[in-house]
CSV table of C-alpha atoms in Angstrom, one decimal:
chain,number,residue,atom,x,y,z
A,192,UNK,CA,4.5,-17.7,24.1
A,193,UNK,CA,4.0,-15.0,21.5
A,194,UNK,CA,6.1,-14.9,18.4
A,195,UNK,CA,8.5,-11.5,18.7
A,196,UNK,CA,8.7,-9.5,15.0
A,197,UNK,CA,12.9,-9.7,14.8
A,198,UNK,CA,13.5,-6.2,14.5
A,199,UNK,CA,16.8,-6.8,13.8
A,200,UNK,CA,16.3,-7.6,10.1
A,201,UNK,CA,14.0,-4.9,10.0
A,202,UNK,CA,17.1,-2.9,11.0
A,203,UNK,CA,19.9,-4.7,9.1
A,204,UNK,CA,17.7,-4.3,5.6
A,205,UNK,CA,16.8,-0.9,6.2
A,206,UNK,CA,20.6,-0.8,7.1
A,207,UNK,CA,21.6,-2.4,4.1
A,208,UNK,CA,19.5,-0.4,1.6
A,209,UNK,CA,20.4,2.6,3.0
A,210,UNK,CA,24.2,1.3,2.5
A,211,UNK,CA,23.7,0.7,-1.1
A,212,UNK,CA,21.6,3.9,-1.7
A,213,UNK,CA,25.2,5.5,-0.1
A,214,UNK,CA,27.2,3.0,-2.3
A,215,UNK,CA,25.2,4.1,-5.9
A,216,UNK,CA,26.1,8.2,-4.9
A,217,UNK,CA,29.6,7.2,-4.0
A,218,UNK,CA,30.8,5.4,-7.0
A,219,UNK,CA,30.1,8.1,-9.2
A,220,UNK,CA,32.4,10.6,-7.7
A,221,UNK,CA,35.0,8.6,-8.4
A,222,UNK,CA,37.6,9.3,-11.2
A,223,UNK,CA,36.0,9.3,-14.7
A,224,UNK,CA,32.8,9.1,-13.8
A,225,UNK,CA,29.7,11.6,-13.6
A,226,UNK,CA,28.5,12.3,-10.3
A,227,UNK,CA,25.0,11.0,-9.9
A,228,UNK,CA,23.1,14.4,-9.7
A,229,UNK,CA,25.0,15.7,-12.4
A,230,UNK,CA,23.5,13.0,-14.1
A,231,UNK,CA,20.4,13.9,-13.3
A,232,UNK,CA,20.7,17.2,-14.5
A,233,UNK,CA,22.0,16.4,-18.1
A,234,UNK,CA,18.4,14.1,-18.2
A,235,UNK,CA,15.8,16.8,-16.7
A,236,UNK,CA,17.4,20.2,-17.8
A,237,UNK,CA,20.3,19.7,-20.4
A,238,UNK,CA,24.2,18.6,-20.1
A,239,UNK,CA,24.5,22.6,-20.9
A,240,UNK,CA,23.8,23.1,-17.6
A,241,UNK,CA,26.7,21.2,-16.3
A,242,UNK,CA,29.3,23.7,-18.5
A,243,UNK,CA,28.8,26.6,-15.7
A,244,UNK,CA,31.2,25.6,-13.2
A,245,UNK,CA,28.9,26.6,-10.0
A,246,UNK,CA,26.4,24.1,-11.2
A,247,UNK,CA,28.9,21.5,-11.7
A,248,UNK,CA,30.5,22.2,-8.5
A,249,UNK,CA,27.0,22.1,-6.9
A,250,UNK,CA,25.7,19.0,-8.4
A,251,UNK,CA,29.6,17.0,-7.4
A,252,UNK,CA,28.8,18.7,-3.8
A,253,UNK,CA,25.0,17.2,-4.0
A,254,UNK,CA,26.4,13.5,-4.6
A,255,UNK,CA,28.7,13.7,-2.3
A,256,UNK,CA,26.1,15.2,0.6
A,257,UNK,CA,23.5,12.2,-0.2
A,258,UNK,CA,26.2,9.8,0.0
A,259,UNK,CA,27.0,10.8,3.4
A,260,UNK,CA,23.9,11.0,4.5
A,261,UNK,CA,22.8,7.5,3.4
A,262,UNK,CA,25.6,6.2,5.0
A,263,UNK,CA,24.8,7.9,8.0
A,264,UNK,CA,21.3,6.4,7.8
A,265,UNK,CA,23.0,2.9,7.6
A,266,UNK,CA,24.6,3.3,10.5
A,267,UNK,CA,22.0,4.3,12.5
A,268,UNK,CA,20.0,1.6,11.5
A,269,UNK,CA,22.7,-0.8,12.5
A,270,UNK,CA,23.5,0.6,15.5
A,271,UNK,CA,19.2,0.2,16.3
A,272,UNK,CA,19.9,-3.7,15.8
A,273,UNK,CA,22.0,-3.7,19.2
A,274,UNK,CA,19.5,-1.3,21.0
A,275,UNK,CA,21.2,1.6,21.4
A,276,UNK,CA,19.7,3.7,24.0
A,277,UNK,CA,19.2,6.9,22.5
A,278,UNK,CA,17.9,6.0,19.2
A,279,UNK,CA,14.0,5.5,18.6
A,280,UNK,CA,12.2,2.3,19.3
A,281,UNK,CA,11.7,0.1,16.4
A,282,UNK,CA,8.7,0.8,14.6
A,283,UNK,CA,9.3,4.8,14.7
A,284,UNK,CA,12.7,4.3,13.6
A,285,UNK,CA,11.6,1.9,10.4
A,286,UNK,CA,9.0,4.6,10.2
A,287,UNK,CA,12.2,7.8,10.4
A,288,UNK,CA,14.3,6.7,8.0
A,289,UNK,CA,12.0,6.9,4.5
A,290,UNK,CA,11.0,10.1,6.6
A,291,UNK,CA,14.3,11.4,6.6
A,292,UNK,CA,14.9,10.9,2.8
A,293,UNK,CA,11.8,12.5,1.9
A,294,UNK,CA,13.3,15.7,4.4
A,295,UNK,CA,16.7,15.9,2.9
A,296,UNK,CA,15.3,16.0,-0.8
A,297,UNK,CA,13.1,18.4,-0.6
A,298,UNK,CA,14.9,20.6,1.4
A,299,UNK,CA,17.4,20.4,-1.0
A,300,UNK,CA,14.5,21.5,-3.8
A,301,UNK,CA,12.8,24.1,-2.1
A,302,UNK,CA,16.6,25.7,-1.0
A,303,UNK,CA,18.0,25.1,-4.7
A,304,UNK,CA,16.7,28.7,-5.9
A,305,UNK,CA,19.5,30.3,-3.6
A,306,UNK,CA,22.2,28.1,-4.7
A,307,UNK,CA,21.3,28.1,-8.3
A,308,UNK,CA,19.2,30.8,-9.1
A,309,UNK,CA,19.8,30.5,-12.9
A,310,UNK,CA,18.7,26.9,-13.4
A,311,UNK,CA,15.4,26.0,-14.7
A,312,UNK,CA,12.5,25.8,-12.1
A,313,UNK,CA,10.3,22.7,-12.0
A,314,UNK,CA,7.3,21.8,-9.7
A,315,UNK,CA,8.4,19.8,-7.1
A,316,UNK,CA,5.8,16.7,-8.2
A,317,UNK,CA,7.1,17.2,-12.1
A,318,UNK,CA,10.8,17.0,-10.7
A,319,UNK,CA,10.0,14.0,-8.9
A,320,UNK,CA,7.9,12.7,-11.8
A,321,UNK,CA,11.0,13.3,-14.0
A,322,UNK,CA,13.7,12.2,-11.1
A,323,UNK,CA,12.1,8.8,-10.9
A,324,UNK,CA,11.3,7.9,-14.7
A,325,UNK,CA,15.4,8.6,-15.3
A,326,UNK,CA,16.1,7.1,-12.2
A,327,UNK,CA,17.3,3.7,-14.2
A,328,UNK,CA,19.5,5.8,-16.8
A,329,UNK,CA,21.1,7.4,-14.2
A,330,UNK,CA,22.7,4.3,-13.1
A,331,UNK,CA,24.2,3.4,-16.0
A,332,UNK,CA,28.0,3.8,-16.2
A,333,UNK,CA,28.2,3.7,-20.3
């Protein structure tokens, strides 16, 4: 007989990154702590930035919106591990979900001039650039 690929740890890691991803936006709208695009901000453009109210509101909204999203993400994957009916077959859906990261960010980039028309402007590959060489930073809780 052939040897089946189990899809279902395909599904439950993509699950579970997507989980943690959810967790690591999450944790820093707790209580005390900086919400993770905030963060970002203070590294790319300034923590000036972050004294105008809209921009603090916006980048608070921003964590909170990827958060729920990944989560979301998570759970579709897990619900693909018991075949759900209306969800993609398996190598399209391990194929959707980096797709639908990539969709939500730069969505959120190319609509950010009509939330924040007074913020600096970067070139979506230099945001990126600067988005990913921070990316550890950001992380950090200290």
């Amino acid at each position: 007989g052939s040897t089946r690929f189990p899809y279902s740890t395909l599904f439950r890691s993509r699950a579970l990154i997507a989980g943690f991803v959810a967790f690591l936006f999450a944790r820093t709208l707790l209580p005390k702590r900086t919400p993770l695009i905030a963060r970002a901000i203070v590294v790319i453009d300034g923590p000036e930035w972050l004294a105008k109210p809209h921009v603090a509101r916006y980048a608070r909204s921003l964590t909170a919106t990827w958060a729920v999203y990944q989560a979301l993400l998570a759970a579709l994957a897990f619900a693909a591990m018991f075949h759900v009916a209306w969800l993609p077959g398996p190598r399209m859906f391990g194929a959707i979900l980096p797709v639908a990261v990539a969709a939500l960010f730069i969505a959120e980039f190319m609509s950010r001039p009509l939330w924040l028309p007074d913020v600096p402007r970067h070139s979506l590959l230099s945001f990126a650039r600067r988005l990913i060489l921070a990316w550890p930073t950001l992380l950090d809780d200290r």
